[in-house]
PDB file of C-alpha atoms in Angstrom:
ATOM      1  CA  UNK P  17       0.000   0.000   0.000  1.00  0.00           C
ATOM      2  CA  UNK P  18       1.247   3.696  -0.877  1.00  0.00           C
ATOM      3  CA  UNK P  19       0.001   7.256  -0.209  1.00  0.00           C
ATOM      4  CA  UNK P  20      -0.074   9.368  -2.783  1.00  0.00           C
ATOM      5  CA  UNK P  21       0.895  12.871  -2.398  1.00  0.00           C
ATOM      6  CA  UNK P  22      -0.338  15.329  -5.509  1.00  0.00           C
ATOM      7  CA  UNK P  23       0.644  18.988  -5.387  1.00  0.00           C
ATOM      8  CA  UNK P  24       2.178  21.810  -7.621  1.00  0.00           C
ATOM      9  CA  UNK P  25       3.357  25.500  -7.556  1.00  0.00           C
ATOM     10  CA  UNK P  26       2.646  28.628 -10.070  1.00  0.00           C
ATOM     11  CA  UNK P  27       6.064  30.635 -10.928  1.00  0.00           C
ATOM     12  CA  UNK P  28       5.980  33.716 -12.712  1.00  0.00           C
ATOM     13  CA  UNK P  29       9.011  32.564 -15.015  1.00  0.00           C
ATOM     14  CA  UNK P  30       9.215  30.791 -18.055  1.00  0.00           C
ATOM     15  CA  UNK P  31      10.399  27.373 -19.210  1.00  0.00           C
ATOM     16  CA  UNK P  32      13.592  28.187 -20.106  1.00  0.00           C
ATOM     17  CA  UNK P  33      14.673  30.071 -16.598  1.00  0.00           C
ATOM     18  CA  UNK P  34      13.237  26.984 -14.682  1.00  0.00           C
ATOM     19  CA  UNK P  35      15.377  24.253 -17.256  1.00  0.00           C
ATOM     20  CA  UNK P  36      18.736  26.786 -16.657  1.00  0.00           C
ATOM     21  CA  UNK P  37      18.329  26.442 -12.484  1.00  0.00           C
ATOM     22  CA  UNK P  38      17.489  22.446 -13.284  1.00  0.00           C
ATOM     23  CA  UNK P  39      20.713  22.510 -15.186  1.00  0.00           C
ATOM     24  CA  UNK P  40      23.150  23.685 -11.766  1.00  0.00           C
ATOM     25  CA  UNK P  41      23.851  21.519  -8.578  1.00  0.00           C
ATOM     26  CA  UNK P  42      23.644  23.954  -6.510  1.00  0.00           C
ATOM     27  CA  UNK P  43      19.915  25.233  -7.161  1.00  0.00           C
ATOM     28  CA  UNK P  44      19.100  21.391  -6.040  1.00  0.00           C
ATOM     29  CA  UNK P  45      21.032  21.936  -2.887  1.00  0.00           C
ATOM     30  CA  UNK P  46      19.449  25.559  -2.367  1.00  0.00           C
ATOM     31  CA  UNK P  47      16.052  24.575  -2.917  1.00  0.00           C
ATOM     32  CA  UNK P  48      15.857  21.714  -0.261  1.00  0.00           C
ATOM     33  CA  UNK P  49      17.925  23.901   2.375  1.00  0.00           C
ATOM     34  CA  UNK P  50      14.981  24.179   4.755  1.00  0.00           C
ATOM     35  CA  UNK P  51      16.736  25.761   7.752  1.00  0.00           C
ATOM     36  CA  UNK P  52      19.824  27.139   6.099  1.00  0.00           C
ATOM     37  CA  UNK P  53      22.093  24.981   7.528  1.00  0.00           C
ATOM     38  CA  UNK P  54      23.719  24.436   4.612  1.00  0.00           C
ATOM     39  CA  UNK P  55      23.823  20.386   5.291  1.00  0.00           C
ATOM     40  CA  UNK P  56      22.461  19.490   2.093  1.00  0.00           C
ATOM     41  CA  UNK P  57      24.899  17.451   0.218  1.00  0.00           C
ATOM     42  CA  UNK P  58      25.092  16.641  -3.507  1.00  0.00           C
ATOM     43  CA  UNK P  59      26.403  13.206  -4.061  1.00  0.00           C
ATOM     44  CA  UNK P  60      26.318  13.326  -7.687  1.00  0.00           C
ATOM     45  CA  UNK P  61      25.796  15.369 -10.534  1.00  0.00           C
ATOM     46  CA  UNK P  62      25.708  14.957 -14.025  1.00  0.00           C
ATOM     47  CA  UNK P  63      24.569  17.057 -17.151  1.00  0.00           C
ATOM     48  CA  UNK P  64      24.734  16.478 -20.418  1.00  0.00           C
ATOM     49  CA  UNK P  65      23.317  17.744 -23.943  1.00  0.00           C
ATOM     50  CA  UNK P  66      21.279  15.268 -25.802  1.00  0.00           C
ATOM     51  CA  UNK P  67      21.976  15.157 -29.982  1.00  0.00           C
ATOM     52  CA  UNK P  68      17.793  15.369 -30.952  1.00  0.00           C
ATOM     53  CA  UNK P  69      16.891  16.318 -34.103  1.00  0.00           C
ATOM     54  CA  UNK P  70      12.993  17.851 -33.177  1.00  0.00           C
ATOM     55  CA  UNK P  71      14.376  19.399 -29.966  1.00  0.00           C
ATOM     56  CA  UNK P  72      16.903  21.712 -29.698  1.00  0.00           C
ATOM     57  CA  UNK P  73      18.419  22.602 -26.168  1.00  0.00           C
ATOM     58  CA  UNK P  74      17.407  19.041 -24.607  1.00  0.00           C
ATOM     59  CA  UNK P  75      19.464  18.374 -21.185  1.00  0.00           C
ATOM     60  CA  UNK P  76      19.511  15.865 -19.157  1.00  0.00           C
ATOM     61  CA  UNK P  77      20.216  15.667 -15.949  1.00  0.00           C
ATOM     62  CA  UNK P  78      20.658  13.865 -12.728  1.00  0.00           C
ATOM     63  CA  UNK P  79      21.556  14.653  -9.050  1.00  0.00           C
ATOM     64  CA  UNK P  80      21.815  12.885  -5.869  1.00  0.00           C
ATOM     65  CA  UNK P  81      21.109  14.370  -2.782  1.00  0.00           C
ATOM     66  CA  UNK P  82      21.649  13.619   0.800  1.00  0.00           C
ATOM     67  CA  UNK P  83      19.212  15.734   3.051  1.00  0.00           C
ATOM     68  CA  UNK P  84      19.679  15.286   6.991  1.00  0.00           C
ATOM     69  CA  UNK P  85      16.281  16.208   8.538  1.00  0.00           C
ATOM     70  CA  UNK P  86      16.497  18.700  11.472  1.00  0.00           C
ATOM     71  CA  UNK P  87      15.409  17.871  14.776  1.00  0.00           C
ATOM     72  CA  UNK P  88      11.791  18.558  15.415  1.00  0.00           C
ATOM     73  CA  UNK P  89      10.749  18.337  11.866  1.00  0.00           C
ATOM     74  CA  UNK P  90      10.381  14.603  12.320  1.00  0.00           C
ATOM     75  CA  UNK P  91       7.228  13.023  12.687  1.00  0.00           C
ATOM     76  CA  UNK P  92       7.217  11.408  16.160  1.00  0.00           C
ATOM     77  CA  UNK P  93       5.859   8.296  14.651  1.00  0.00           C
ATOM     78  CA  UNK P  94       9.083   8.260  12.754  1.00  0.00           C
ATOM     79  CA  UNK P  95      11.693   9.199  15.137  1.00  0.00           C
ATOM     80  CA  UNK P  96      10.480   6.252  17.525  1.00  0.00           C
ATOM     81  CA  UNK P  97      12.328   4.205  14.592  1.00  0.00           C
ATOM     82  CA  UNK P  98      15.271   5.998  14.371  1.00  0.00           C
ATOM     83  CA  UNK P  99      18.319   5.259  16.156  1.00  0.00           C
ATOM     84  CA  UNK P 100      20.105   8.782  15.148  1.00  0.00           C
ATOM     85  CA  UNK P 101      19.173  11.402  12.487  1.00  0.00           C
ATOM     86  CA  UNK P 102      16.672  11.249   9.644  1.00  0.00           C
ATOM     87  CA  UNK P 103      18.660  11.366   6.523  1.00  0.00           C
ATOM     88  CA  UNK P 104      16.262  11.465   3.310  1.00  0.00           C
ATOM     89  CA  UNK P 105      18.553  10.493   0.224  1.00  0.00           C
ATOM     90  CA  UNK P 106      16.449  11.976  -3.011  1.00  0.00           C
ATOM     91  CA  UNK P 107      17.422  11.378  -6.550  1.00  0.00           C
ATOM     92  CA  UNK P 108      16.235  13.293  -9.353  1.00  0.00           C
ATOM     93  CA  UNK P 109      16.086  12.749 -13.216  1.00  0.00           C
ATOM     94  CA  UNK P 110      15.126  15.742 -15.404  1.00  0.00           C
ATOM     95  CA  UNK P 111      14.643  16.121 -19.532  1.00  0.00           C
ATOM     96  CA  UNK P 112      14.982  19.627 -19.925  1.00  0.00           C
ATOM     97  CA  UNK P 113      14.091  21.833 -22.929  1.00  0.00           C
ATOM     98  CA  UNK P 114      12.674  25.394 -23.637  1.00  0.00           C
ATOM     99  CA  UNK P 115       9.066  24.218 -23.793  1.00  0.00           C
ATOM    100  CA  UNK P 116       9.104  21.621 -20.540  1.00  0.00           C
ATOM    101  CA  UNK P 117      10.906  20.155 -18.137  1.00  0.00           C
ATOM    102  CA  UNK P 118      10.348  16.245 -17.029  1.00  0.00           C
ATOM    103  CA  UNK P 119      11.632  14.562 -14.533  1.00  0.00           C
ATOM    104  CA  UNK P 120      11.540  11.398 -12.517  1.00  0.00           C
ATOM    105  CA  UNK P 121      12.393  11.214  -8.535  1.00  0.00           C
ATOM    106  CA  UNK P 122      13.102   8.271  -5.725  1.00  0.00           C
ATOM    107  CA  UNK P 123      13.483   9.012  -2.609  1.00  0.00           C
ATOM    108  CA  UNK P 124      14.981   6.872   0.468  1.00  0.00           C
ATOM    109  CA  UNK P 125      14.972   6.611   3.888  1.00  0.00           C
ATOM    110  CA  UNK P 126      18.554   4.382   4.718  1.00  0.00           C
ATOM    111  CA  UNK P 127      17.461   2.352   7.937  1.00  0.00           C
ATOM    112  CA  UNK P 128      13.645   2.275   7.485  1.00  0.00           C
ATOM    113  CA  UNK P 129      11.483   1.085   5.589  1.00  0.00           C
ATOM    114  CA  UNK P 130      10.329   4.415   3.888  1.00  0.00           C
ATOM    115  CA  UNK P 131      10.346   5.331   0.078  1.00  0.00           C
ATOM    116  CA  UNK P 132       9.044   7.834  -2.377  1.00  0.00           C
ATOM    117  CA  UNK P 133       8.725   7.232  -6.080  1.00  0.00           C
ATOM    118  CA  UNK P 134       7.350   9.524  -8.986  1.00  0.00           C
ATOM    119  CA  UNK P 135       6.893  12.379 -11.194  1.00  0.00           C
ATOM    120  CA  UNK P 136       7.358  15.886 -11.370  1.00  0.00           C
ATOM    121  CA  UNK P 137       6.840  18.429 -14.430  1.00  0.00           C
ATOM    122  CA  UNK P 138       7.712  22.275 -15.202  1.00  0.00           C
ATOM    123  CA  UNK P 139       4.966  22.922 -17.702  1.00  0.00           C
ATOM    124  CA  UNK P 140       4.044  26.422 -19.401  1.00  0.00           C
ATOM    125  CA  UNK P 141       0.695  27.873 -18.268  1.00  0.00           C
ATOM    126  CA  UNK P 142       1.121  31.607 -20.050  1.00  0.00           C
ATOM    127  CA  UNK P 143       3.981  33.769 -21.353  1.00  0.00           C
ATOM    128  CA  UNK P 144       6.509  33.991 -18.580  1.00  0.00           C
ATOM    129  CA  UNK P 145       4.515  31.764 -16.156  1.00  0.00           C
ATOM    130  CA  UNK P 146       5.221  28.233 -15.559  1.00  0.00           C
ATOM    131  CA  UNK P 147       3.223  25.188 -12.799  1.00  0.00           C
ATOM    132  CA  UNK P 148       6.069  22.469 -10.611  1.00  0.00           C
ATOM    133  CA  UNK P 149       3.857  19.674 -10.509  1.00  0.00           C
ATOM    134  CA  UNK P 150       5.030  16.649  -8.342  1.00  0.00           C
ATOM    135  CA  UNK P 151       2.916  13.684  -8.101  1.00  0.00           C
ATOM    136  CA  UNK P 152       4.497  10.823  -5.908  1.00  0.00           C
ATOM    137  CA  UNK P 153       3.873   7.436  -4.407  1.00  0.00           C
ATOM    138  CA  UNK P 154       4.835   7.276  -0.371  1.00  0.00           C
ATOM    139  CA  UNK P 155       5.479   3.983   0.619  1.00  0.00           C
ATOM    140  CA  UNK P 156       6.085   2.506   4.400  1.00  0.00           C
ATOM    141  CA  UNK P 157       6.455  -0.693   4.579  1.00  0.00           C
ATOM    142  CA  UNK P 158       5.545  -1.307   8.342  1.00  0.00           C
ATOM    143  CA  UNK P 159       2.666  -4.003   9.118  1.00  0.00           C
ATOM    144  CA  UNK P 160      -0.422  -1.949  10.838  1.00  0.00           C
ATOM    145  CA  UNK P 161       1.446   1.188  11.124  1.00  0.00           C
ATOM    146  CA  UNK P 162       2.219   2.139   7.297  1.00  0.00           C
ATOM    147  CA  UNK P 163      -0.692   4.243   6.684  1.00  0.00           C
ATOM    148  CA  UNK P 164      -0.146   6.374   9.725  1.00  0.00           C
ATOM    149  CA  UNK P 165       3.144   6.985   8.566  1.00  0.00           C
ATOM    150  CA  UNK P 166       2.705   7.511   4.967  1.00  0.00           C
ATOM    151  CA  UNK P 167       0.003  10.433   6.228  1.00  0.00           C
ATOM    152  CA  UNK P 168       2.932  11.896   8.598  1.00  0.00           C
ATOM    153  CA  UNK P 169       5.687  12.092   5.826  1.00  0.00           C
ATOM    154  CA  UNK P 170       3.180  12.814   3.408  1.00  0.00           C
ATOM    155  CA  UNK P 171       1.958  16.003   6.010  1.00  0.00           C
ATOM    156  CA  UNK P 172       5.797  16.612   6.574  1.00  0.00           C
ATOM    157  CA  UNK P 173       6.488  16.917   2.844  1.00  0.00           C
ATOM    158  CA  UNK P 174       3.108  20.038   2.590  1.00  0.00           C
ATOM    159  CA  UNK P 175       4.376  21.570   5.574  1.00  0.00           C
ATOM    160  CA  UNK P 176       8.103  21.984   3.817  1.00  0.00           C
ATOM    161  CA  UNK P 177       7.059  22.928   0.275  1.00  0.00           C
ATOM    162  CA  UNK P 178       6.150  26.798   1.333  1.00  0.00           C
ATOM    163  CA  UNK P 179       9.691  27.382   2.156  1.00  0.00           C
ATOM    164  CA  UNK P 180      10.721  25.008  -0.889  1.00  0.00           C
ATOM    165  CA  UNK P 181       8.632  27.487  -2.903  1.00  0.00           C
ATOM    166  CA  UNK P 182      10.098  30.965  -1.372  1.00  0.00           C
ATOM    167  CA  UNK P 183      13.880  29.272  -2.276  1.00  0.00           C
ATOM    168  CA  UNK P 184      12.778  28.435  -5.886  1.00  0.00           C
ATOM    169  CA  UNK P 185      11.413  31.519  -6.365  1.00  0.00           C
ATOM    170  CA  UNK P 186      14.111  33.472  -4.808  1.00  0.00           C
ATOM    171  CA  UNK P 187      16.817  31.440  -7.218  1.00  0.00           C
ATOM    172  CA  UNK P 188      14.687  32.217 -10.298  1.00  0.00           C
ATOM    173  CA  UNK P 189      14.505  36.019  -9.497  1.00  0.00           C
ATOM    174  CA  UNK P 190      18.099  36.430  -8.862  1.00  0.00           C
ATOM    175  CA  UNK P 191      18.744  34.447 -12.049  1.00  0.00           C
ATOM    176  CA  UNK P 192      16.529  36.602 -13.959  1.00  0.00           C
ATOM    177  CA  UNK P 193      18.838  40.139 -12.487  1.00  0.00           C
ATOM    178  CA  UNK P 194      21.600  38.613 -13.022  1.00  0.00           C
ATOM    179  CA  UNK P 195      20.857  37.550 -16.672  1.00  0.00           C
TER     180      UNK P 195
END
């Protein structure tokens, strides 16, 4: 059994300034910086251009990050199965072009039995404005107790995407001056 978690975010930037930040490490390490501690780490990171005929400007990308969760942002159903700190480690694979930007996430939980899989899209919704949707599949594999835990991390993950949001947006308007 999984809990699915549906939710997106209206930018007032286009396709092309949300591909560019999709394109640098550091705008994934930036983005999931929830209280500026600066722990994020990126364990990978590749880019590369992609030879299409029909597409010009495809990217692709993918980063690995390790996130350590801060102390009281942990569900307390969660940190009773802990034996230290809540490390999430998130991997992200993005197509990017001028007109939209797909990309594929996992997410893991090393020492329980918590994962994420699923999509997420930068699509165009007018001139200069663009939707983040993320659609994802929360899994806990814990007899009786799963569901109550997929509804904690899945509350956990709404809580943290209004700060997520306000470091996207920040990134995307200090792009946009600097450009």
């Amino acid at each position: 059994m999984s809990t699915r978690l549906a939710l997106s975010r209206d930018y007032p930037h286009g396709v092309p300034a949300f591909a560019a930040a999709l394109a640098e490490p550091d705008f994934h390490r930036v983005k999931l910086d929830v209280d500026g501690s600066g722990r994020i780490e990126v364990v990978a990171f590749e880019r590369r251009d992609v030879d299409a005929r029909d597409e010009e400007g495809t990217r692709r990308v993918r980063v690995v990050l390790r996130q350590p969760v801060p102390p009281g942002q942990v569900p307390a159903v969660l940190e009773r199965m802990l034996s230290g700190i809540l490390v999430i480690e998130r991997t992200e694979e993005w197509t990017l072009t001028p007109r939209r930007c797909d990309g594929r996430a996992r997410v893991a939980v090393p020492g329980t039995p918590i994962s994420a899989a699923g999509t997420m899209a930068v699509l165009p919704q007018a001139p200069e404005r663009t939707r983040l949707s993320i659609d994802l599949d929360i899994t806990a594999a814990v007899p009786l107790l799963g569901g109550g835990i997929e509804r904690a991390v899945v509350a956990g993950i709404r809580g943290l995407t209004g700060s997520e949001h306000d470091r996207i947006s920040r990134w995307l308007v200090r792009a946009e001056q600097a450009g």
